[in-house]
Tab-separated table of C-alpha atoms in Angstrom:
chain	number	residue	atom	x	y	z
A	123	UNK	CA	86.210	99.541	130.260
A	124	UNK	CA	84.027	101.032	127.428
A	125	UNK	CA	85.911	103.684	125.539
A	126	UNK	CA	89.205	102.715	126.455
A	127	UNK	CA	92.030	101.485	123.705
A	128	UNK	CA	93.911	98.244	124.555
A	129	UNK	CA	96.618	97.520	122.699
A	130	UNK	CA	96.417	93.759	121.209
A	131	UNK	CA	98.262	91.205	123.565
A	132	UNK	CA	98.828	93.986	125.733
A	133	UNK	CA	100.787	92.503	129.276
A	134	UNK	CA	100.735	89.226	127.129
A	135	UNK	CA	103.963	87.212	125.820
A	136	UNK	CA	105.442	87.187	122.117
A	137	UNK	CA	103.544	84.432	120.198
A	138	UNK	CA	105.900	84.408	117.273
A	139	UNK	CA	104.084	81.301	115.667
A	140	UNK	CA	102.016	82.856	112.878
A	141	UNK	CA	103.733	84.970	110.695
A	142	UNK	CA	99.751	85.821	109.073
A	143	UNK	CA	98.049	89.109	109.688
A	144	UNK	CA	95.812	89.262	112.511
A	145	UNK	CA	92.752	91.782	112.038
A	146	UNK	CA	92.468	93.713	115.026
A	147	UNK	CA	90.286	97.173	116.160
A	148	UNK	CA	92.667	99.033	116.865
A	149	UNK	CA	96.868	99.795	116.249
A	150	UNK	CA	99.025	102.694	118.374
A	151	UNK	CA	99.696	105.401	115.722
A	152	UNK	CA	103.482	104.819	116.919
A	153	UNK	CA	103.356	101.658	114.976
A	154	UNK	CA	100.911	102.032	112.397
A	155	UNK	CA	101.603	101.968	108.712
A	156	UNK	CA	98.857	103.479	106.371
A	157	UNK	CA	97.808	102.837	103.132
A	158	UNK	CA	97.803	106.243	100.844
A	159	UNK	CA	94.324	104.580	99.722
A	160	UNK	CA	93.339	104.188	103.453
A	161	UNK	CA	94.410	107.698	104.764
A	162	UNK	CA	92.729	109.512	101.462
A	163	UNK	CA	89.702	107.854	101.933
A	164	UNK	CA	89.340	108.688	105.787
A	165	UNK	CA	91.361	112.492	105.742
A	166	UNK	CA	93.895	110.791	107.985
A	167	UNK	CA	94.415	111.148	111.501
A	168	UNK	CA	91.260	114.078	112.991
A	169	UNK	CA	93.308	117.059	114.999
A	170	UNK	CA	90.035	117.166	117.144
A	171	UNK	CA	91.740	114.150	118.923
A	172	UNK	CA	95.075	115.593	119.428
A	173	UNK	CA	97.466	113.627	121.332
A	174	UNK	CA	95.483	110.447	122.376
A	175	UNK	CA	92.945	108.278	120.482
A	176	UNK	CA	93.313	109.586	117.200
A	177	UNK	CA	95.191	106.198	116.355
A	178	UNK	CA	91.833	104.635	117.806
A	179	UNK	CA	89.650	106.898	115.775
A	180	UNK	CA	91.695	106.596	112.433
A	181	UNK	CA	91.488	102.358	113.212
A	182	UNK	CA	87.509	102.834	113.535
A	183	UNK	CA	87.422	105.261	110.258
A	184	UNK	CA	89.841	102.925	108.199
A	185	UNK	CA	87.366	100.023	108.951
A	186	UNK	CA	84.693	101.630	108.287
A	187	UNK	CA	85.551	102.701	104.721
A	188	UNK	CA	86.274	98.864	103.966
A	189	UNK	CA	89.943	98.369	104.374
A	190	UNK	CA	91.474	96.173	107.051
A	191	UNK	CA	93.459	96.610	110.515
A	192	UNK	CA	95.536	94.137	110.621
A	193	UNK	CA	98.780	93.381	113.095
A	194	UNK	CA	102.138	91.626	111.983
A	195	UNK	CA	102.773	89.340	114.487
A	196	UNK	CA	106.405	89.189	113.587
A	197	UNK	CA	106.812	92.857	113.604
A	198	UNK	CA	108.366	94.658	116.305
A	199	UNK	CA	109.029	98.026	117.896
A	200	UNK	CA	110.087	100.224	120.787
A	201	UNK	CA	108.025	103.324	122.035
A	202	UNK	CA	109.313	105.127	125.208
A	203	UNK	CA	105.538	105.816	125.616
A	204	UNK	CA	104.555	108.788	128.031
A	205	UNK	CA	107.697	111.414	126.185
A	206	UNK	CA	105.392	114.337	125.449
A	207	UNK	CA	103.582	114.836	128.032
A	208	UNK	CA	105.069	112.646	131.166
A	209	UNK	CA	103.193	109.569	132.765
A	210	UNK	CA	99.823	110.955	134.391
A	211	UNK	CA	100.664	114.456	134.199
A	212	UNK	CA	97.790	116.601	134.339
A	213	UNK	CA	98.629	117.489	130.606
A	214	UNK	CA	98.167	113.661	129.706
A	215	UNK	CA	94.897	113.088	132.177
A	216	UNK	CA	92.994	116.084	130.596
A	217	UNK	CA	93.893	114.487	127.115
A	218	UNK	CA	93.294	111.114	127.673
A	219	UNK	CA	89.836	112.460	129.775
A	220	UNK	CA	88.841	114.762	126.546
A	221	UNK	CA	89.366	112.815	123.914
A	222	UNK	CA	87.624	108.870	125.649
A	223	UNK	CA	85.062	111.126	125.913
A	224	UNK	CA	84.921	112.192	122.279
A	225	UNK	CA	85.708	108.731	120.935
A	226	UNK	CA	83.179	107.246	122.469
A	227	UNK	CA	80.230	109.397	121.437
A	228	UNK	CA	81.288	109.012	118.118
A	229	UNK	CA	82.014	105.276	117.913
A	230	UNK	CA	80.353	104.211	120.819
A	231	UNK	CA	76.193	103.508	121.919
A	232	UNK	CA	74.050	105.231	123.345
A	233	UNK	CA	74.706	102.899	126.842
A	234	UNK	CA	78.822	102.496	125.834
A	235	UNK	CA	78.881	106.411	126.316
A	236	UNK	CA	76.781	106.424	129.316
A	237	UNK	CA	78.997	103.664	130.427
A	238	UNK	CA	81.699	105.363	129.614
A	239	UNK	CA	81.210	108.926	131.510
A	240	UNK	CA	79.694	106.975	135.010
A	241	UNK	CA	83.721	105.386	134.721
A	242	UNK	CA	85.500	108.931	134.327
A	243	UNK	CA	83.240	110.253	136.724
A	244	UNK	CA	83.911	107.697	139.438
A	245	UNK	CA	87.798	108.138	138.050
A	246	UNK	CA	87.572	111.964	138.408
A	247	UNK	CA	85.730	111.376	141.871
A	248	UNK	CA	88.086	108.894	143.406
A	249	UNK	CA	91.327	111.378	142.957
A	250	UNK	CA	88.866	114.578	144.030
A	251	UNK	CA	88.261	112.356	147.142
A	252	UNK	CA	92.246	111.589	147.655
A	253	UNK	CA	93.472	114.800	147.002
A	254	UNK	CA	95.285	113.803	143.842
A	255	UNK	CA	96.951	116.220	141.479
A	256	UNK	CA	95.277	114.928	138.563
A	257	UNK	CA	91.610	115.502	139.853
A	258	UNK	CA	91.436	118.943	137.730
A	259	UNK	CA	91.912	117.496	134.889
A	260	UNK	CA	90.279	115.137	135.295
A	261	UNK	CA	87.265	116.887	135.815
């Protein structure tokens, strides 16, 4: 869906064949290493997009100012993902709601935003209609 970060190979298995950079869009801030270069030219990560997407954001930025995104394939980590704020917890919805919303009409066009707010609507409309706890925020 438009507006939404997906981490590379997400769901996918290991491929531990190339040991070469792979550019990608986008890297979790848990894992990302910056350049001093990188994060001068762009001001870093924006605290407009506090606690989701400002990895996303800073990827798009870092691009844009000519330098690369690029995963090791042969790296690896562990993120207990979810710590802060608790697995859709209304703190976490509202967030994650806020801040699509804000990457998108900055990164996205004019139909990628549009595209964007019909799916939170019909998101925010489907847990309304269910009586789900997260429907505030949502909203």
């Amino acid at each position: 869906p438009v507006g939404r970060a997906v981490h590379h190979g997400a769901g996918q298995p290991l491929a531990r064949a190339s040991a070469a950079p792979v550019e990608v869009d986008y890297l979790p801030g848990c894992g990302l290493w910056v350049s001093r270069a990188a994060w001068e030219a762009t001001g870093g990560f924006d605290a407009a997009l506090f606690l989701y997407y400002e990895d996303a954001d800073l990827c798009r930025r870092v691009r844009a100012a000519g330098f690369g995104v690029r995963l090791a394939p042969r790296a690896r980590m562990a993120h207990a993902g979810s710590r802060s704020t608790g697995v859709e917890s209304p703190l976490s919805v509202y967030h994650l709601t806020r801040n699509r919303l804000r990457f998108v009409a900055r990164h996205g066009s004019a139909g990628e935003r549009a595209a964007a707010l019909a799916d939170l609507v019909r998101i925010a409309a489907g847990r309304s209609l269910r009586g789900d706890r997260r429907a505030g925020p949502s909203w």
